[in-house]
GROMACS .gro file of N, CA and C in nm:
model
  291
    1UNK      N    1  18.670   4.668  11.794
    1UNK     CA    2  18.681   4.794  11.866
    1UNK      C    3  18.671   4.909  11.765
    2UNK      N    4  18.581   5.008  11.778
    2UNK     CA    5  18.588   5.132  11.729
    2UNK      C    6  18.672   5.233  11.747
    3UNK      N    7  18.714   5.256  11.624
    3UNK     CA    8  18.814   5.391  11.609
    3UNK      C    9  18.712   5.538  11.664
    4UNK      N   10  18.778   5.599  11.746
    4UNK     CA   11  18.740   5.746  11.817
    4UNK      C   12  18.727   5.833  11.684
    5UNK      N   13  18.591   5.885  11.613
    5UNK     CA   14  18.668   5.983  11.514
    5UNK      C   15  18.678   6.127  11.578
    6UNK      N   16  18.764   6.171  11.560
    6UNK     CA   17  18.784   6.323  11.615
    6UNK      C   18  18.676   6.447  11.559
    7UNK      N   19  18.742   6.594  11.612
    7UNK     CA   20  18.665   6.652  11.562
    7UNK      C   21  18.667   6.719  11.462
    8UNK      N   22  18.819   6.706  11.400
    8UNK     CA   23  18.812   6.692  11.259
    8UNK      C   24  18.759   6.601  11.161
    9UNK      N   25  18.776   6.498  11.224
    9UNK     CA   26  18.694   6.402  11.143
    9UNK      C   27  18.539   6.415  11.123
   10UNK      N   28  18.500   6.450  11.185
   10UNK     CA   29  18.304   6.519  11.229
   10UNK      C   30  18.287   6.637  11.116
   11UNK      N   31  18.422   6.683  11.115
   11UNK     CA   32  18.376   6.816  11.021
   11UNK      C   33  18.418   6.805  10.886
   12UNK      N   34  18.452   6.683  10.836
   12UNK     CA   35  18.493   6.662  10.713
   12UNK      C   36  18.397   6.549  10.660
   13UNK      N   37  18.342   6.468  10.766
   13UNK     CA   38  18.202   6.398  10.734
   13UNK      C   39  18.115   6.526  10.698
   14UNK      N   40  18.089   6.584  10.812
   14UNK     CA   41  18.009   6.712  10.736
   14UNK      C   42  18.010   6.821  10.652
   15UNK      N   43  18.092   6.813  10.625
   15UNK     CA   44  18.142   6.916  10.494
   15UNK      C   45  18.074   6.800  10.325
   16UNK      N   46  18.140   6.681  10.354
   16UNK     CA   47  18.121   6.576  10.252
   16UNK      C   48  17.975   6.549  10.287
   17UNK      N   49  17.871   6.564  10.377
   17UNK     CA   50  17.742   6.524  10.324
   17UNK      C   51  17.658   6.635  10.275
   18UNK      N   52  17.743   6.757  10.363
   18UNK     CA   53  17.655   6.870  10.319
   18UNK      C   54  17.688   6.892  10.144
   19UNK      N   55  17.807   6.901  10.090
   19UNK     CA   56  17.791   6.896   9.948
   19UNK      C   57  17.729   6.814   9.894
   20UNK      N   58  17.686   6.657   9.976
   20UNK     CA   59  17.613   6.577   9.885
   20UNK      C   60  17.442   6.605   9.892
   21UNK      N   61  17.425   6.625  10.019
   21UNK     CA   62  17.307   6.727   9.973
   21UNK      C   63  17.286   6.858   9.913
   22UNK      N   64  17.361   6.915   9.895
   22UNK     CA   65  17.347   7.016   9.781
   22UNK      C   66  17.336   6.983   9.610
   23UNK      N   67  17.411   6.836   9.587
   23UNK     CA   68  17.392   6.804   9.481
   23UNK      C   69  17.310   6.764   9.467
   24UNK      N   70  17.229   6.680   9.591
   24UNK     CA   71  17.091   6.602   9.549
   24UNK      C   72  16.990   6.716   9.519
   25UNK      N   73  16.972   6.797   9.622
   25UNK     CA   74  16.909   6.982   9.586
   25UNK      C   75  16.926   7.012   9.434
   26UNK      N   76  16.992   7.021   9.418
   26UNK     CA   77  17.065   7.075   9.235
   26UNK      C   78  17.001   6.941   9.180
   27UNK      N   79  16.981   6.834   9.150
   27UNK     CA   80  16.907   6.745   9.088
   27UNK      C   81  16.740   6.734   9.113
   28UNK      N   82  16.744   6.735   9.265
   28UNK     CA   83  16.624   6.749   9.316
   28UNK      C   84  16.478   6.917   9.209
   29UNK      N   85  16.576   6.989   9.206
   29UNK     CA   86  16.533   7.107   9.174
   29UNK      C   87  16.513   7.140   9.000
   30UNK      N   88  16.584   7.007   8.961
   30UNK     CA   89  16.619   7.045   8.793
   30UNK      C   90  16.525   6.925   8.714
   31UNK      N   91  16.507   6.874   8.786
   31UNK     CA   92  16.361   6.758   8.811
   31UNK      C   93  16.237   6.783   8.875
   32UNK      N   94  16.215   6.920   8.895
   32UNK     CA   95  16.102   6.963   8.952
   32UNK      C   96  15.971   6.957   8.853
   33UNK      N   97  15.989   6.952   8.766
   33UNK     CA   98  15.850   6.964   8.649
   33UNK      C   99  15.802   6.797   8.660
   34UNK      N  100  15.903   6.721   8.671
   34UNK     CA  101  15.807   6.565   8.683
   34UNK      C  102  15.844   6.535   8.838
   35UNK      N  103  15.797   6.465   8.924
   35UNK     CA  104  15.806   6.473   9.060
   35UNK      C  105  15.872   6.343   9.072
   36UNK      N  106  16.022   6.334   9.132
   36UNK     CA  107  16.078   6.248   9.206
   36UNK      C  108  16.061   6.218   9.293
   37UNK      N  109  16.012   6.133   9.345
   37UNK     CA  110  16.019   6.081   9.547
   37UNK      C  111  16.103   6.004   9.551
   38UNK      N  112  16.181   5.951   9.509
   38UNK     CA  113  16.341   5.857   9.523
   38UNK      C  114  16.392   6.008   9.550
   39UNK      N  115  16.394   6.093   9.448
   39UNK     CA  116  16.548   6.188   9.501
   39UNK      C  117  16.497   6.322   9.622
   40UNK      N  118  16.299   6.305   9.647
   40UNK     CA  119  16.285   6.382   9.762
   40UNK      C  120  16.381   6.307   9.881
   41UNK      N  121  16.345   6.188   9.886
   41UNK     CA  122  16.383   6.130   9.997
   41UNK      C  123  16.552   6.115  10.037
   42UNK      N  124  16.619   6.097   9.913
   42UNK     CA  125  16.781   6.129   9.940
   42UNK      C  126  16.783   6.227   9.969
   43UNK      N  127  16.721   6.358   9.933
   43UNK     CA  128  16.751   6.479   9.952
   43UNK      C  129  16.743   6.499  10.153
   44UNK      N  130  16.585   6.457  10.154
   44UNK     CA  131  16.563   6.463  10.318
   44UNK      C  132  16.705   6.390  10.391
   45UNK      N  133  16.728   6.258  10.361
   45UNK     CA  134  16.807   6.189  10.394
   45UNK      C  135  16.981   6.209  10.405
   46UNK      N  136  17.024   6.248  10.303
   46UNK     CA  137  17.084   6.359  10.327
   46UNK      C  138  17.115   6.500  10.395
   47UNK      N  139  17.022   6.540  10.390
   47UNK     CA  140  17.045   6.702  10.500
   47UNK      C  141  17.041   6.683  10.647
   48UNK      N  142  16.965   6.522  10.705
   48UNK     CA  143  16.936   6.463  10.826
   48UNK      C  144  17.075   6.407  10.880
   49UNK      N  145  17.130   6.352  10.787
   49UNK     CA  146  17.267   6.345  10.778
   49UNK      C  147  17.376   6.410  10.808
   50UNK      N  148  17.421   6.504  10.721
   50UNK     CA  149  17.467   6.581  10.741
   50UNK      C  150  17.465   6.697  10.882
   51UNK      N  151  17.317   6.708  10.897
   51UNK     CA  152  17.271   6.816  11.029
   51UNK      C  153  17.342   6.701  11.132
   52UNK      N  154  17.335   6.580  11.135
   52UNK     CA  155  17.386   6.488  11.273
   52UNK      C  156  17.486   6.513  11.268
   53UNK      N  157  17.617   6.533  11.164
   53UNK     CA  158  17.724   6.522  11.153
   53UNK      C  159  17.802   6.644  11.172
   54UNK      N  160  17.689   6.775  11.216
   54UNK     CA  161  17.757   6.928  11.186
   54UNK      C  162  17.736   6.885  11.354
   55UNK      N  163  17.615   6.859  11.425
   55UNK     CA  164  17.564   6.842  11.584
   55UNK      C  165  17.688   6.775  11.613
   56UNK      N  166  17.753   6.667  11.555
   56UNK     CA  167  17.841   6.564  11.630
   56UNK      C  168  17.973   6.635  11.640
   57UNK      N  169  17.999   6.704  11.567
   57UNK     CA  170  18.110   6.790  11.530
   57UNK      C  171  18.114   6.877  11.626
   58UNK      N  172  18.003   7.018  11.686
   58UNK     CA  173  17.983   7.066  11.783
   58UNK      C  174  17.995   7.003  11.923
   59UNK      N  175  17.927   6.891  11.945
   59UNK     CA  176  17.953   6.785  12.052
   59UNK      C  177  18.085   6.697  12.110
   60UNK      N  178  18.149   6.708  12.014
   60UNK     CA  179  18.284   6.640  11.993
   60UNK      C  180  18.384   6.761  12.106
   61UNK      N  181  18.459   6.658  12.165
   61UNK     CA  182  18.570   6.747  12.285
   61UNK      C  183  18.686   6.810  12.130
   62UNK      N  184  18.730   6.883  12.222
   62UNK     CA  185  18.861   6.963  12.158
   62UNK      C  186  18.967   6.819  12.139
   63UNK      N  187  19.052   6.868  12.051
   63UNK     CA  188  19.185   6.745  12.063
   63UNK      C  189  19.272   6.835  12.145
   64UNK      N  190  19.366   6.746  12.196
   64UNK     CA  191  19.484   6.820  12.271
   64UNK      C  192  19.601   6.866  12.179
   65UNK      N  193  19.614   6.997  12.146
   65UNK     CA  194  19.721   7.064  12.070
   65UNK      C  195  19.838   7.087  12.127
   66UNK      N  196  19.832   7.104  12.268
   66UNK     CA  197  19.944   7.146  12.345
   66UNK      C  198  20.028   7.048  12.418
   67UNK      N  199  20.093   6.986  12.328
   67UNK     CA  200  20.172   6.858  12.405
   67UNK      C  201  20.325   6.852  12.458
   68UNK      N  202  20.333   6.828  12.535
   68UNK     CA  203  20.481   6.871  12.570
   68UNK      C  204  20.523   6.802  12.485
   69UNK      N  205  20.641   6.847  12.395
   69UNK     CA  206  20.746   6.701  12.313
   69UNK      C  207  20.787   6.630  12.429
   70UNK      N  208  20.813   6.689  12.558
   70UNK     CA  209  20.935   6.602  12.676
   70UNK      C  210  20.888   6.475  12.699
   71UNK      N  211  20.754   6.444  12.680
   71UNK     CA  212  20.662   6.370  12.786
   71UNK      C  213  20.672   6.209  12.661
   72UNK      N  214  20.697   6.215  12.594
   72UNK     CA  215  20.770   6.093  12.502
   72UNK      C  216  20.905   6.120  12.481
   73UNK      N  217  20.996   5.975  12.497
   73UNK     CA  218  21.131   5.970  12.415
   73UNK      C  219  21.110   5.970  12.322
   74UNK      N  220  21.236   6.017  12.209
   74UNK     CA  221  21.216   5.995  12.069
   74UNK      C  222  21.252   5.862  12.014
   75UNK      N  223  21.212   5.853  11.918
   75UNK     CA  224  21.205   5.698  11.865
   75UNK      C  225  21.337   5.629  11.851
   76UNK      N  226  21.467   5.777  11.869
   76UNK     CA  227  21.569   5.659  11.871
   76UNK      C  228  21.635   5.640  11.992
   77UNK      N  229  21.512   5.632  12.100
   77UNK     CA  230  21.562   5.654  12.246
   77UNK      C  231  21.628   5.478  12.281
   78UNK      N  232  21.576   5.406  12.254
   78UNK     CA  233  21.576   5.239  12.245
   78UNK      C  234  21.719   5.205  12.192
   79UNK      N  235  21.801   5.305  12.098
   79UNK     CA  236  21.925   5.241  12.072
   79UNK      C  237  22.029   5.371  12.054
   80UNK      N  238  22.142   5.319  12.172
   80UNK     CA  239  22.197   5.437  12.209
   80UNK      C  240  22.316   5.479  12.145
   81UNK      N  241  22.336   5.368  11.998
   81UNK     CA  242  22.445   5.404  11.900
   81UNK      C  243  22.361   5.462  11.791
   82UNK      N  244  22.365   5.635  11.782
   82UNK     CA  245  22.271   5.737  11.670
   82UNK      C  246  22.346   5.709  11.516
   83UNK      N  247  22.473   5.722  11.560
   83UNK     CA  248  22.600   5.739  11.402
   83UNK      C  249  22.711   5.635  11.445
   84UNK      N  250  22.776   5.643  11.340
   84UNK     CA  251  22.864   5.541  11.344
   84UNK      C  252  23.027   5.580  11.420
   85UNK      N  253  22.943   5.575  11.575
   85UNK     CA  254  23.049   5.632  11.636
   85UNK      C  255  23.140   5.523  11.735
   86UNK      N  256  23.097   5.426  11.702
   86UNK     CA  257  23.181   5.323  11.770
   86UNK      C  258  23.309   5.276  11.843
   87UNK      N  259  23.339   5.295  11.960
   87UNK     CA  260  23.479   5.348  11.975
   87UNK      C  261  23.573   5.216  11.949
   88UNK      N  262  23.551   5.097  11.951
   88UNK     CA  263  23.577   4.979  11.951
   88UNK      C  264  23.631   4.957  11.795
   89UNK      N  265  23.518   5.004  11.708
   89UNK     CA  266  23.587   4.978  11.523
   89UNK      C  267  23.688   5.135  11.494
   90UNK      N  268  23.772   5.120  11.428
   90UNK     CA  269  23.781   5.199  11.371
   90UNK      C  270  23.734   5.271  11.239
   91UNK      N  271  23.719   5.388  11.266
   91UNK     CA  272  23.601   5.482  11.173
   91UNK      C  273  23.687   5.493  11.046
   92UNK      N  274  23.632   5.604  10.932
   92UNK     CA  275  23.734   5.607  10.786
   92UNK      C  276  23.783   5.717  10.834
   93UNK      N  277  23.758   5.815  10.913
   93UNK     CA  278  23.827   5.967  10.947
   93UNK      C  279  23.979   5.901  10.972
   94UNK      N  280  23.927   5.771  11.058
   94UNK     CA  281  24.063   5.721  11.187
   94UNK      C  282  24.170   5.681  11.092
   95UNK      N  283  24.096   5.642  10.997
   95UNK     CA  284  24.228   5.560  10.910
   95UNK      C  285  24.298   5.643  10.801
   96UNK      N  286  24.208   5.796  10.791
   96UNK     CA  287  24.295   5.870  10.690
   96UNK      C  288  24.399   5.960  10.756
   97UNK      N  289  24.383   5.974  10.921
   97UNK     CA  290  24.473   6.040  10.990
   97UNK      C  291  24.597   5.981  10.984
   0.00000   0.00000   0.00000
């Protein structure tokens, strides 16, 4: 089963390919006097990338920010002794009175 990535997640894929095509650009460009086609093609490959990942990001629903806290118990809803309030033992308060 696939994990849902959100739409933060879309925009941090795309943030991370778009810098990696910028670096391939910055190599791509500093290698221009002898002609690479390995790093044209990362370069293309990259920005194709990235452009899917800025589109998926746009496409992606909102997350829900506005959650009621009410609408879950809290985690120590399951056990209804919080502190050591036991009326049955006696406590150290009980025994210094």
């Amino acid at each position: 089963m696939k994990k849902k990535i959100t739409k933060k997640g879309y925009r941090t894929l795309a943030l991370i390919w778009t810098l990696a095509a910028a670096a391939v650009a910055v190599a791509f460009v500093r290698r221009l006097a002898e002609f690479n086609l390995l790093l044209l093609l990362l370069l293309v490959l990259s920005l194709f990338t990235a452009v899917n990942f800025w589109k998926a990001w746009k496409a992606a629903p909102e997350e829900e920010l506005s959650r009621d806290p009410f609408d879950t118990p809290p985690k120590f809803a399951d056990n209804p002794i919080l502190f050591d309030d036991d009326p049955n033992q006696d406590s150290e308060e009980k025994k210094h009175e």
